[in-house]
CSV table of C-alpha atoms and ligand atoms in Angstrom, one decimal:
chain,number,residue,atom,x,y,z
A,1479,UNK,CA,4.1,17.0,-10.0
A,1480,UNK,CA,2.5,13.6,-10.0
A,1481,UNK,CA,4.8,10.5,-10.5
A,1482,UNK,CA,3.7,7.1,-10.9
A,1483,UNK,CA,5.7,3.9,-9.8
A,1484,UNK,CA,4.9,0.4,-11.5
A,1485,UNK,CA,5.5,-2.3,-8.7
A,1486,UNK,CA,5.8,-6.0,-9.7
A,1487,UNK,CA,4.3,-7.8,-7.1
A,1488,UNK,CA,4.6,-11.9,-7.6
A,1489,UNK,CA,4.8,-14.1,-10.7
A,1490,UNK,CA,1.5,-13.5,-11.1
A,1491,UNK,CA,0.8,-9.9,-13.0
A,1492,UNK,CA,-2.0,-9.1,-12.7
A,1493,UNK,CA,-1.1,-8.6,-9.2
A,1494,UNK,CA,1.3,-5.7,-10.4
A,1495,UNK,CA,-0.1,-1.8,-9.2
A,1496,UNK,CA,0.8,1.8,-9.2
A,1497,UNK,CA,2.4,4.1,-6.4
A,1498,UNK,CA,0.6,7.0,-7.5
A,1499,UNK,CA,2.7,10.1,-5.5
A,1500,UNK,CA,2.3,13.9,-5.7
A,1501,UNK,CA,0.9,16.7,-4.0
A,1502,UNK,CA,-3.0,16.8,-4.1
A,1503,UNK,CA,-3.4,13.5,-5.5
A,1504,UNK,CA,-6.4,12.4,-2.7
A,1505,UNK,CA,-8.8,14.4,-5.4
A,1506,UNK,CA,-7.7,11.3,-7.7
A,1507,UNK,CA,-9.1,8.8,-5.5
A,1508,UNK,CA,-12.6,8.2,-7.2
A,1509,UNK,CA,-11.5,8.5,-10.1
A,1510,UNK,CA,-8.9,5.4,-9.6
A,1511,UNK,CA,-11.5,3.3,-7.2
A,1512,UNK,CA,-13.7,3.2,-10.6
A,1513,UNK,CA,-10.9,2.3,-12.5
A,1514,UNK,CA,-8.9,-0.2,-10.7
A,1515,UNK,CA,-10.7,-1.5,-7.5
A,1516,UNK,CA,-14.8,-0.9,-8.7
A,1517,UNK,CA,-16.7,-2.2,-5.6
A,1518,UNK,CA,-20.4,-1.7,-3.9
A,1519,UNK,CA,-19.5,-0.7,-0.8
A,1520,UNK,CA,-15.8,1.2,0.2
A,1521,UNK,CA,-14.9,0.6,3.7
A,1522,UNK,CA,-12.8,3.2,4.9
A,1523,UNK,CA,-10.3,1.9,7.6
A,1524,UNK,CA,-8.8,4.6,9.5
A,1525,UNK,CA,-7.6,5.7,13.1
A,1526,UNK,CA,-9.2,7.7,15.8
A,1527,UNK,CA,-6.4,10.8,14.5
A,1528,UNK,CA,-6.8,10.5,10.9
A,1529,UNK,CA,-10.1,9.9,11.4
A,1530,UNK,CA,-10.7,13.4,11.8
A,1531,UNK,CA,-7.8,15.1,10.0
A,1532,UNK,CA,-8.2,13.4,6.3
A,1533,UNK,CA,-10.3,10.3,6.8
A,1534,UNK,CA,-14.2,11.9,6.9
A,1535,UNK,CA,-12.9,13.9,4.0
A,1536,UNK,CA,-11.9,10.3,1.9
A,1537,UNK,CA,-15.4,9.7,3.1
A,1538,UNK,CA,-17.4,12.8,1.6
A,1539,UNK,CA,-15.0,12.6,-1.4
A,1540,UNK,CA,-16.3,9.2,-2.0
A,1541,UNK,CA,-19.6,9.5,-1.5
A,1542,UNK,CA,-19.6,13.1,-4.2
A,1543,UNK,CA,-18.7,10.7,-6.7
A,1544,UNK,CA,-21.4,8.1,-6.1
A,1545,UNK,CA,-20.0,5.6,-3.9
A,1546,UNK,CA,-21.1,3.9,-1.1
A,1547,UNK,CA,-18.2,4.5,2.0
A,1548,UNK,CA,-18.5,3.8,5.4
A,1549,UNK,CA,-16.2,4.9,7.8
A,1550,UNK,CA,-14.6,2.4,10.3
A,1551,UNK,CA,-11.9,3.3,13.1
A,1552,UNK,CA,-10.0,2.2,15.0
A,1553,UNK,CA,-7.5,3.7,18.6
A,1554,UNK,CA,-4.5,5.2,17.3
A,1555,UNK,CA,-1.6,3.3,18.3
A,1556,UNK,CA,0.9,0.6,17.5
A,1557,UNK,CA,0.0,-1.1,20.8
A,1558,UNK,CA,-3.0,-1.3,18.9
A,1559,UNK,CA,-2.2,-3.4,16.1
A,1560,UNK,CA,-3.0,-6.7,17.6
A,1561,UNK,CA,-5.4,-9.2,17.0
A,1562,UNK,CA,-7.9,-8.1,19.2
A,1563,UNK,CA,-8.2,-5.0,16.6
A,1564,UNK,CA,-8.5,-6.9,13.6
A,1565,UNK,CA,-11.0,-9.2,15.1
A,1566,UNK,CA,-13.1,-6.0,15.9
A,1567,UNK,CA,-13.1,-4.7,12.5
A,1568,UNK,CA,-13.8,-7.8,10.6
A,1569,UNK,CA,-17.0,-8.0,12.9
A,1570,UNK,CA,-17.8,-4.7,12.3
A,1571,UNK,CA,-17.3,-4.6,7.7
A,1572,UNK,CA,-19.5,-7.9,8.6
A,1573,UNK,CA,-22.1,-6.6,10.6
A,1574,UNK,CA,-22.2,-3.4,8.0
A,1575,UNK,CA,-22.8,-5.8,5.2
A,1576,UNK,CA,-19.5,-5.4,3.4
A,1577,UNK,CA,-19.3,-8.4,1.1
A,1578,UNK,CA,-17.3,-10.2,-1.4
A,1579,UNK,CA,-17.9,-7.5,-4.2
A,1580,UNK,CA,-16.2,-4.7,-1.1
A,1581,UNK,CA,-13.4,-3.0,-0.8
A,1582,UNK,CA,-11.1,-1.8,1.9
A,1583,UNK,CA,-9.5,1.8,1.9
A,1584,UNK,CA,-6.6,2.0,4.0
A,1585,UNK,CA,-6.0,5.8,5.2
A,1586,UNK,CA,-3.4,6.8,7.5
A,1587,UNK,CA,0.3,5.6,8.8
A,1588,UNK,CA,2.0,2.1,8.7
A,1589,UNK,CA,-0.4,1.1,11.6
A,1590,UNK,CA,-3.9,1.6,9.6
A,1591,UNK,CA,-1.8,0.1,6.4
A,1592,UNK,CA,-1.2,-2.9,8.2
A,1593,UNK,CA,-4.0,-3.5,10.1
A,1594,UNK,CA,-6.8,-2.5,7.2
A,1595,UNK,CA,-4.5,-4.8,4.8
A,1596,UNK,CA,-5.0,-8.0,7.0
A,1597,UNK,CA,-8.4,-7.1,7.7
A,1598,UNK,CA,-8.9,-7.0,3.7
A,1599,UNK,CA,-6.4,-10.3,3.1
A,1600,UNK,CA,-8.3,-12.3,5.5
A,1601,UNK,CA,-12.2,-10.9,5.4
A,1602,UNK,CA,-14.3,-13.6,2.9
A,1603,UNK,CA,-10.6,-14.7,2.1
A,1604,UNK,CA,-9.6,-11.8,0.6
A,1605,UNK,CA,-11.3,-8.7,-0.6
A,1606,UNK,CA,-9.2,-6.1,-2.6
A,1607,UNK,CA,-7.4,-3.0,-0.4
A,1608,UNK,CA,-6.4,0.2,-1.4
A,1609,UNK,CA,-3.4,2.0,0.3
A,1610,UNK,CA,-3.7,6.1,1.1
A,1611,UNK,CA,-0.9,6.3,3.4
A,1612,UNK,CA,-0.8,9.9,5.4
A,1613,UNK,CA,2.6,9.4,7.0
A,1614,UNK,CA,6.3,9.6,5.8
A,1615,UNK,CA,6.7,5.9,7.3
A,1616,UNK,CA,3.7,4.9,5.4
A,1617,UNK,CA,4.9,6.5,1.7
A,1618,UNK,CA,8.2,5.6,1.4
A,1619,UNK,CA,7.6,2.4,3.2
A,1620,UNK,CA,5.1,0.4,4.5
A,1621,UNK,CA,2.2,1.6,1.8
A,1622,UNK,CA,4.2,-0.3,-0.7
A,1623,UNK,CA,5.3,-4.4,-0.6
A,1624,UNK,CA,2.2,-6.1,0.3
A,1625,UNK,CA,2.9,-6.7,3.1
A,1626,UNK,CA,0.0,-6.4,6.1
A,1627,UNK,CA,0.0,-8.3,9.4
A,1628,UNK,CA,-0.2,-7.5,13.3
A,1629,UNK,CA,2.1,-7.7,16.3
A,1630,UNK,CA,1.6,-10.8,18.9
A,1631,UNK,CA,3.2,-10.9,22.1
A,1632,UNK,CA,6.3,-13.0,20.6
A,1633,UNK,CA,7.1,-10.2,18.4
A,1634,UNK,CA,6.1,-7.6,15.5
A,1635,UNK,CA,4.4,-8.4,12.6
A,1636,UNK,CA,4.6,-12.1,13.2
A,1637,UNK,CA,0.5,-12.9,12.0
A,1638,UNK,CA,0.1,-11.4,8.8
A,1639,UNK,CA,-0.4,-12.1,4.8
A,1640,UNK,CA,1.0,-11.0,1.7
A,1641,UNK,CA,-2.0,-9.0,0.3
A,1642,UNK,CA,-0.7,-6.4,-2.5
A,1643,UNK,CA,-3.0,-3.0,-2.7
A,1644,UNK,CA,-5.1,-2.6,-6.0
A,1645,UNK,CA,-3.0,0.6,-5.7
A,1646,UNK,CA,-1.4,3.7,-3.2
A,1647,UNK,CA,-2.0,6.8,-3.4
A,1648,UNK,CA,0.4,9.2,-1.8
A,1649,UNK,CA,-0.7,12.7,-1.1
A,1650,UNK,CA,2.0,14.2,0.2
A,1651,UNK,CA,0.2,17.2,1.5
A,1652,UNK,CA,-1.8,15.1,4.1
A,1653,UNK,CA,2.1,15.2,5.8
A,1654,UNK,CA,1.0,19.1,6.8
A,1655,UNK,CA,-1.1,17.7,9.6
A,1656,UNK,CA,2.0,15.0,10.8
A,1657,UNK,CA,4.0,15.9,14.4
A,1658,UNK,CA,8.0,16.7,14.2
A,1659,UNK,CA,8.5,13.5,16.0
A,1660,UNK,CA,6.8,11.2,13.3
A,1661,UNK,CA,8.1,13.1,10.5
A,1662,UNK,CA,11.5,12.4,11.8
A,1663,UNK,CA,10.4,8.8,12.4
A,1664,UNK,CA,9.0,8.1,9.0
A,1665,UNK,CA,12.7,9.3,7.8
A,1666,UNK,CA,14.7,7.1,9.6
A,1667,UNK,CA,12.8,4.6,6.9
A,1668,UNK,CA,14.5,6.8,4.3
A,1669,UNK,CA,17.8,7.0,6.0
A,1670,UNK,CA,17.7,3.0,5.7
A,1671,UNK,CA,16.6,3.4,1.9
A,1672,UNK,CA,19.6,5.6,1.5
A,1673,UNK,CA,22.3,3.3,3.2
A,1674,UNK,CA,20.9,0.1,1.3
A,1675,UNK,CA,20.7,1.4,-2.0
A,1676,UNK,CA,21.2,4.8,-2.7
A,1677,UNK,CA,24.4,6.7,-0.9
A,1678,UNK,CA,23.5,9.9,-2.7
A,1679,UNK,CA,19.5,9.8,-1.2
A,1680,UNK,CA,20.8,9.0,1.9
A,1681,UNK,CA,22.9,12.5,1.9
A,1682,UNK,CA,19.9,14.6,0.0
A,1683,UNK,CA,17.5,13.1,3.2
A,1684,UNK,CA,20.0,14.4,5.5
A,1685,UNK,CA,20.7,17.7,3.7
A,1686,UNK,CA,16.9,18.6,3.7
A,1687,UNK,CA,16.0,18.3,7.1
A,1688,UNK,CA,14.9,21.6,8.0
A,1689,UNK,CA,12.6,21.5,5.1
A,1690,UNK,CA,11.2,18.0,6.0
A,1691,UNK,CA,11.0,18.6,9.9
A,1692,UNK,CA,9.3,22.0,9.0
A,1693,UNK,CA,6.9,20.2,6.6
A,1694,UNK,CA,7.6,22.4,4.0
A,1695,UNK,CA,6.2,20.4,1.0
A,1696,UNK,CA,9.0,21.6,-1.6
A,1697,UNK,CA,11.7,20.1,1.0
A,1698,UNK,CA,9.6,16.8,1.4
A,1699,UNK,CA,8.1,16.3,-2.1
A,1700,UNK,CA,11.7,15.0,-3.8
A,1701,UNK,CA,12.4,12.9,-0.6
A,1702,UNK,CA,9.0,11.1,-0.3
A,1703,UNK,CA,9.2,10.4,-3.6
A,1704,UNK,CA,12.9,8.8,-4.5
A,1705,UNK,CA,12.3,6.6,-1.2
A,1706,UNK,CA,9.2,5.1,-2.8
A,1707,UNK,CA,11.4,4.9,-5.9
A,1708,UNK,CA,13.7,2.7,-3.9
A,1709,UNK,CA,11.0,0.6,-2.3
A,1710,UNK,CA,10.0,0.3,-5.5
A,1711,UNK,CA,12.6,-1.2,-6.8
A,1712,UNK,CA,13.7,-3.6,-4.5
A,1713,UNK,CA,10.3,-5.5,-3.6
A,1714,UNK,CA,9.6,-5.6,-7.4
A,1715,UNK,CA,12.7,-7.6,-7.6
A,1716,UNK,CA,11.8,-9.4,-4.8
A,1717,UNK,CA,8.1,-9.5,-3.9
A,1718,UNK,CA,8.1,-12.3,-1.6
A,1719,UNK,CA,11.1,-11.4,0.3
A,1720,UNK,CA,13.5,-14.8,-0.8
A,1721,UNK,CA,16.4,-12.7,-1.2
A,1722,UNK,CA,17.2,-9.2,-1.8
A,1723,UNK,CA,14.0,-7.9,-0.3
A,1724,UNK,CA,15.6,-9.0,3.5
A,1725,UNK,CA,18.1,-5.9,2.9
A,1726,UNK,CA,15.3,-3.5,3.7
A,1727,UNK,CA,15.2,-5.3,7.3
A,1728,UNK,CA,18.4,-2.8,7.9
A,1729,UNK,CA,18.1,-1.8,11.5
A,1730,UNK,CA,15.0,-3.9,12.0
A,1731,UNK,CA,16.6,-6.9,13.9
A,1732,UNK,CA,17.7,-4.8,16.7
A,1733,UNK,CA,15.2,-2.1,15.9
A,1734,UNK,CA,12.0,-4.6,16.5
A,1735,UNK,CA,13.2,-6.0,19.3
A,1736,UNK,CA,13.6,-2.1,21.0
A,1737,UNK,CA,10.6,-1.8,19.8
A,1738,UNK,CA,8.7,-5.2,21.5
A,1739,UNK,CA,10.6,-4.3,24.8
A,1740,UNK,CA,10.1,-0.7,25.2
A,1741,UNK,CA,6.6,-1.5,25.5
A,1742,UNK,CA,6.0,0.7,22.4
A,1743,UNK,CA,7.4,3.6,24.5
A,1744,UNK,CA,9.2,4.5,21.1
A,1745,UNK,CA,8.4,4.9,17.8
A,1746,UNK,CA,8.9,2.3,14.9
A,1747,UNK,CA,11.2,5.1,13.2
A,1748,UNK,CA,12.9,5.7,16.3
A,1749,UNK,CA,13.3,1.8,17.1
A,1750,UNK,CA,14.4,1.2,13.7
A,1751,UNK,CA,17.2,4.4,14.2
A,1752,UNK,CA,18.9,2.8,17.6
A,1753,UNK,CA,19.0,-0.5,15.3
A,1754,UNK,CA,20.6,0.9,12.6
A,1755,UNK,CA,23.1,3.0,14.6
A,1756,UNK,CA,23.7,-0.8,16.9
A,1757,UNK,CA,23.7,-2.9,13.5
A,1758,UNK,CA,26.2,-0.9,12.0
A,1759,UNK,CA,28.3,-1.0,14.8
A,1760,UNK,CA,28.1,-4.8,14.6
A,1761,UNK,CA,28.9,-4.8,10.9
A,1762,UNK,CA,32.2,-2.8,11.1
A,1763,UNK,CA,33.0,-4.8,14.4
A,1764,UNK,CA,32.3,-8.3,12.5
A,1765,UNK,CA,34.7,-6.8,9.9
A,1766,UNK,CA,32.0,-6.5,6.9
A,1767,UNK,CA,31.8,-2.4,7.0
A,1768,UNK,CA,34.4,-0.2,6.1
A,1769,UNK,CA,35.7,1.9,8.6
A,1770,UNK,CA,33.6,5.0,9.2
A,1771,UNK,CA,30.1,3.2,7.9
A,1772,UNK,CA,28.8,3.4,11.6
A,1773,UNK,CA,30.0,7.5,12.2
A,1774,UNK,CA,28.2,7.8,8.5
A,1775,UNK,CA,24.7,6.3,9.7
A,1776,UNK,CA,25.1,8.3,13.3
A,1777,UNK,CA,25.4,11.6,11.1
A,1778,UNK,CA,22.8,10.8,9.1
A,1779,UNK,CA,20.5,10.4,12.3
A,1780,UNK,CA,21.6,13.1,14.1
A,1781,UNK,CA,20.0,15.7,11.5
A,1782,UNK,CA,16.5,14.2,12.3
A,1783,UNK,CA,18.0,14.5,15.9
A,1784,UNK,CA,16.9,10.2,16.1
A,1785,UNK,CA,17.7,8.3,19.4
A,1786,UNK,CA,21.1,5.7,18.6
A,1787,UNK,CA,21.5,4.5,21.8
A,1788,UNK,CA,19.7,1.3,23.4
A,1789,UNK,CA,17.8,2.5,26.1
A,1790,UNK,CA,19.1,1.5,29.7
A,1791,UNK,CA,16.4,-0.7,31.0
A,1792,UNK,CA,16.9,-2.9,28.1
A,1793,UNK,CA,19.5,-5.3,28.5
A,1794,UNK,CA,21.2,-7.7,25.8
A,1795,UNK,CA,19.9,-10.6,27.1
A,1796,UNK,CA,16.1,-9.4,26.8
A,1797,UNK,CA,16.7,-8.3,23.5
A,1798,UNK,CA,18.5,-11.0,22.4
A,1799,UNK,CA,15.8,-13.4,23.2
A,1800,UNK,CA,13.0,-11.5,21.3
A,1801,UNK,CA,15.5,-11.7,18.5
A,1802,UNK,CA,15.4,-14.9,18.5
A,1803,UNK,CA,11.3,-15.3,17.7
A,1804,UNK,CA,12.6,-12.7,14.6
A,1805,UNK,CA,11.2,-14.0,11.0
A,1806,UNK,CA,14.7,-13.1,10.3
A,1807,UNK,CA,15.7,-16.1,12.1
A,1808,UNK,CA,17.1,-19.3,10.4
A,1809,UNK,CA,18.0,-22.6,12.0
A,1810,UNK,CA,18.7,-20.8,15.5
A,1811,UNK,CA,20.3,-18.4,14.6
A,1812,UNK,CA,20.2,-14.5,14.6
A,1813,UNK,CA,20.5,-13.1,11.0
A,1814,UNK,CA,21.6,-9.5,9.9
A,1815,UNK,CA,20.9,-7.7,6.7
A,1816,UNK,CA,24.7,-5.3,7.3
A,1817,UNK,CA,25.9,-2.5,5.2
A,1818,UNK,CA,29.5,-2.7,3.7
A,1819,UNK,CA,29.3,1.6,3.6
A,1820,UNK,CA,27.0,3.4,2.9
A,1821,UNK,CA,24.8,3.2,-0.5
A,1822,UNK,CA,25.8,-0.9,-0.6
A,1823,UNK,CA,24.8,-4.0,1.2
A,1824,UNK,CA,26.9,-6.8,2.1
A,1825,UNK,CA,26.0,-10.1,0.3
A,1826,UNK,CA,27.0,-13.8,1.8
A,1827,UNK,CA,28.7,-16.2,-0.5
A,1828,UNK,CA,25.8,-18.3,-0.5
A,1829,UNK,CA,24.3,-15.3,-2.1
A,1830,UNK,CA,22.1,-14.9,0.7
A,1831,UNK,CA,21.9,-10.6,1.7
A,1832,UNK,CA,22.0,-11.6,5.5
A,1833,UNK,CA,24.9,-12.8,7.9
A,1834,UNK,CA,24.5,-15.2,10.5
A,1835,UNK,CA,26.1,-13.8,13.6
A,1836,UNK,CA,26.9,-15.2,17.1
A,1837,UNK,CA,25.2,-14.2,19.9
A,1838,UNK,CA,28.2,-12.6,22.0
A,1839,UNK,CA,28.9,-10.4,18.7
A,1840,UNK,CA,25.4,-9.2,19.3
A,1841,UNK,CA,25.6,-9.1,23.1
A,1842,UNK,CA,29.0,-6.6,22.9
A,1843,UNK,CA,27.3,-4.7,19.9
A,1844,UNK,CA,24.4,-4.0,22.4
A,1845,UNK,CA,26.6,-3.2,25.1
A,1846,UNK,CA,28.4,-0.9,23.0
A,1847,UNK,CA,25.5,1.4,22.2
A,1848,UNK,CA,23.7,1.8,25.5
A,1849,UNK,CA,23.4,4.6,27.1
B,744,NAD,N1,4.0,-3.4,5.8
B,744,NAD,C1,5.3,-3.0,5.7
B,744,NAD,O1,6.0,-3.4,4.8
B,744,NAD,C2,5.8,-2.1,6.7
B,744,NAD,C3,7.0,-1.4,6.5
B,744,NAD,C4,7.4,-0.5,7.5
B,744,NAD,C5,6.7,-0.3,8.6
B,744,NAD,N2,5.5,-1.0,8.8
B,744,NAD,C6,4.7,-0.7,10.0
B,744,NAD,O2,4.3,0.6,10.0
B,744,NAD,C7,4.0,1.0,11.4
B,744,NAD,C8,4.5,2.3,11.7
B,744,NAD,O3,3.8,3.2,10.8
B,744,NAD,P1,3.6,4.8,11.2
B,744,NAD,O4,4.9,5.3,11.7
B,744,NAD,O5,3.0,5.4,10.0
B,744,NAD,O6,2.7,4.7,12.5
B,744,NAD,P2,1.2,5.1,12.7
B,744,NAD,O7,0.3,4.5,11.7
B,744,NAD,O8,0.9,4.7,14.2
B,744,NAD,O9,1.1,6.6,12.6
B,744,NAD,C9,1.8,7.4,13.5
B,744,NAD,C10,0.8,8.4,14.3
B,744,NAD,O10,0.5,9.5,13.4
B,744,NAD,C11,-0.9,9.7,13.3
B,744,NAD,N3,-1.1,10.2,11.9
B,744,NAD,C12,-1.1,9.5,10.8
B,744,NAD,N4,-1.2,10.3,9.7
B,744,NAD,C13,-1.3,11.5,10.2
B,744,NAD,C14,-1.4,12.8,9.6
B,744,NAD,N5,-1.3,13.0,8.3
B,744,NAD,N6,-1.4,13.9,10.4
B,744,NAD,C15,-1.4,13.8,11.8
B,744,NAD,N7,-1.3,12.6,12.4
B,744,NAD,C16,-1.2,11.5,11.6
B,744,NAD,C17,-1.5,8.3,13.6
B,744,NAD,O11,-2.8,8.5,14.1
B,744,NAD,C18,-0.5,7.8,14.7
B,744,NAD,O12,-0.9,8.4,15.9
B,744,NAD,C19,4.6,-0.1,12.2
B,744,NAD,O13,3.6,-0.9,12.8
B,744,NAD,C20,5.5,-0.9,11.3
B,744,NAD,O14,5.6,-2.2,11.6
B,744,NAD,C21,5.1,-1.8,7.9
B,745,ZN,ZN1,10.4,-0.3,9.4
């Protein structure tokens, strides 16, 4: 089944798009390029592992129908979504003659997404892009949003533009090549859809995980798509992130700074687990979850079998300071987006959807949930 999700993405509408999601949907791909994002020359932004698995095939597909494609990659690797990489690709669409009347094609996980996407935001000041994202992070998450950027040695995703795709395109049977480990990763994403909005998806995603982990396509065809549904929904309300948008950053305050400090030893999914399993600690401790909200979330990772525990050479301090070079920071000091249970997030009375919080709350809440 193919479904099809309208996103609004700023005041503007022509900016709005589709989330095109099903099984076997990469055969749509010309057929949309000539539709929605005509261009002379396709530049195909990939990574040295997608490269081979579905990228060439983009590639062919593309250049059957007519069009001229060129493939560009990159190293896999979030360690490798830095400025050095972006500068090497614009040089390279440059020196192949892409030009204002071009078009970037994003295919593979959050990395390529993000990378491709600032490449296309910044390259004769913005050219359009096209998301095909190839992992479960990618679908139900960073595909969708606009949102493109890199990491800098301050923290992640701290360079970067609001650049929305001319579309996605979510084939959920590229997921058949993905590892266990980044299936499980790309989950933790929907784990975090499920406790913002959706208490029901986040016990579906936790009763299909044998399916999911086993890649059967039946298990992860529902799941893929109600997370998109979700993302969906929230940055259409909210496409520049002034309000309800900063609930999706769940987990993510803690989660990027594991992340920056592990040296990219972990996986964003994983990071983004041991945040959410810390940050709901905090938010029961600061009295804003009901009792119970943090065992939920630790259930709820332990059937991907996702790390909740801050690893040991990390200390509070460390992460504390890279938390405080967060976007999510205001005036000082450290914001939270925090659960009241699961399925509903906590709202300040300003009407803001994050909490300040005081530094020793986040010190003990780190302490708590080492190993
Ligand atoms: N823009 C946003 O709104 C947003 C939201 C969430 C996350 N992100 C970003 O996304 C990134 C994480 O994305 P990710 O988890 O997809 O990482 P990734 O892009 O590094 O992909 C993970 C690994 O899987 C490989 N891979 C990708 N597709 C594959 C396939 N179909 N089969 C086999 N291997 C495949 C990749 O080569 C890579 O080695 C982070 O940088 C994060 O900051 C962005
Ligand atoms: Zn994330």
């Amino acid at each position: 089944m193919v479904t099809t999700f309208r996103v609004h993405a700023a005041t503007d509408r022509d900016a709005d798009y589709d989330v095109v999601a099903g099984r076997g949907v990469l055969a749509e791909l010309p057929r949309l390029l000539a539709e929605r994002c005509p261009a002379h020359l396709y530049a195909v932004v990939t990574d040295s592992r997608v490269a081979e698995l579905h990228a060439k095939r983009v590639v062919a597909l593309l250049e059957q129908a007519g069009f001229a494609a060129r493939l560009f990659v990159f190293p896999a690797g979030e360690w490798n979504k830095v400025r050095a990489t972006w500068s090497a690709l614009s040089d390279e669409l440059l020196a192949a003659h892409v030009g204002r009347d071009g078009a970037v094609v994003a295919v593979g996980g959050g990395v390529v997404g993000d990378l491709a996407g600032f490449v296309a935001a910044t390259l004769h000041r913005g050219i359009p892009v096209v998301q095909v994202p190839t992992t479960t992070l990618a679908m139900i998450d960073a595909s969708v949003g606009g949102k493109a950027g890199v990491d800098v040695p301050a923290g992640k995703n701290l360079v970067g533009a609001f650049h929305p795709p001319r579309f996605v395109l979510s084939d959920i049977d590229t997921i058949a090549t993905l590892p266990r480990n980044q299936i499980a990763a790309g989950l933790a994403e929907a784990i975090k859809h499920g406790v913002v909005a959706d208490a029901a998806y986040a016990a579906a995603v936790a009763a299909a995980a044998g399916g999911c982990l086993g890649r059967s396509p039946e298990a992860l065809e529902p799941i893929v798509t109600r997370g998109i549904a979700i993302k969906v929904e929230i940055v259409s309300a909210d496409p520049e992130e002034r309000g309800l948008r900063q609930v999706l950053n769940f987990g993510h305050t803690v989660g990027h700074a594991v992340e920056a400090r592990s040296g990219y030893g972990l996986l964003h999914g994983e990071a983004v687990a041991i945040g959410m399993a810390t940050e709901a600690w905090l938010a029961e401790e600061v009295g804003i979850a009901s009792p119970g909200t943090r065992r939920a979330v630790l259930d709820l990772l332990a059937a991907y079998d996702l790390p909740c525990t801050v690893p040991p050479a990390l200390t509070p301090d460390a992460l504390l300071e890279t938390m405080q070079h967060d976007k999510k920071v205001r005036a000082g000091a450290v914001r939270f987006a925090l659960p009241c249970c699961i399925g509903r997030m906590a709202q300040s009375a300003d009407g803001a959807w994050t909490v300040d919080v005081p530094s020793e709350k986040i010190v003990r809440a780190i302490e708590a949930n080492r190993q």
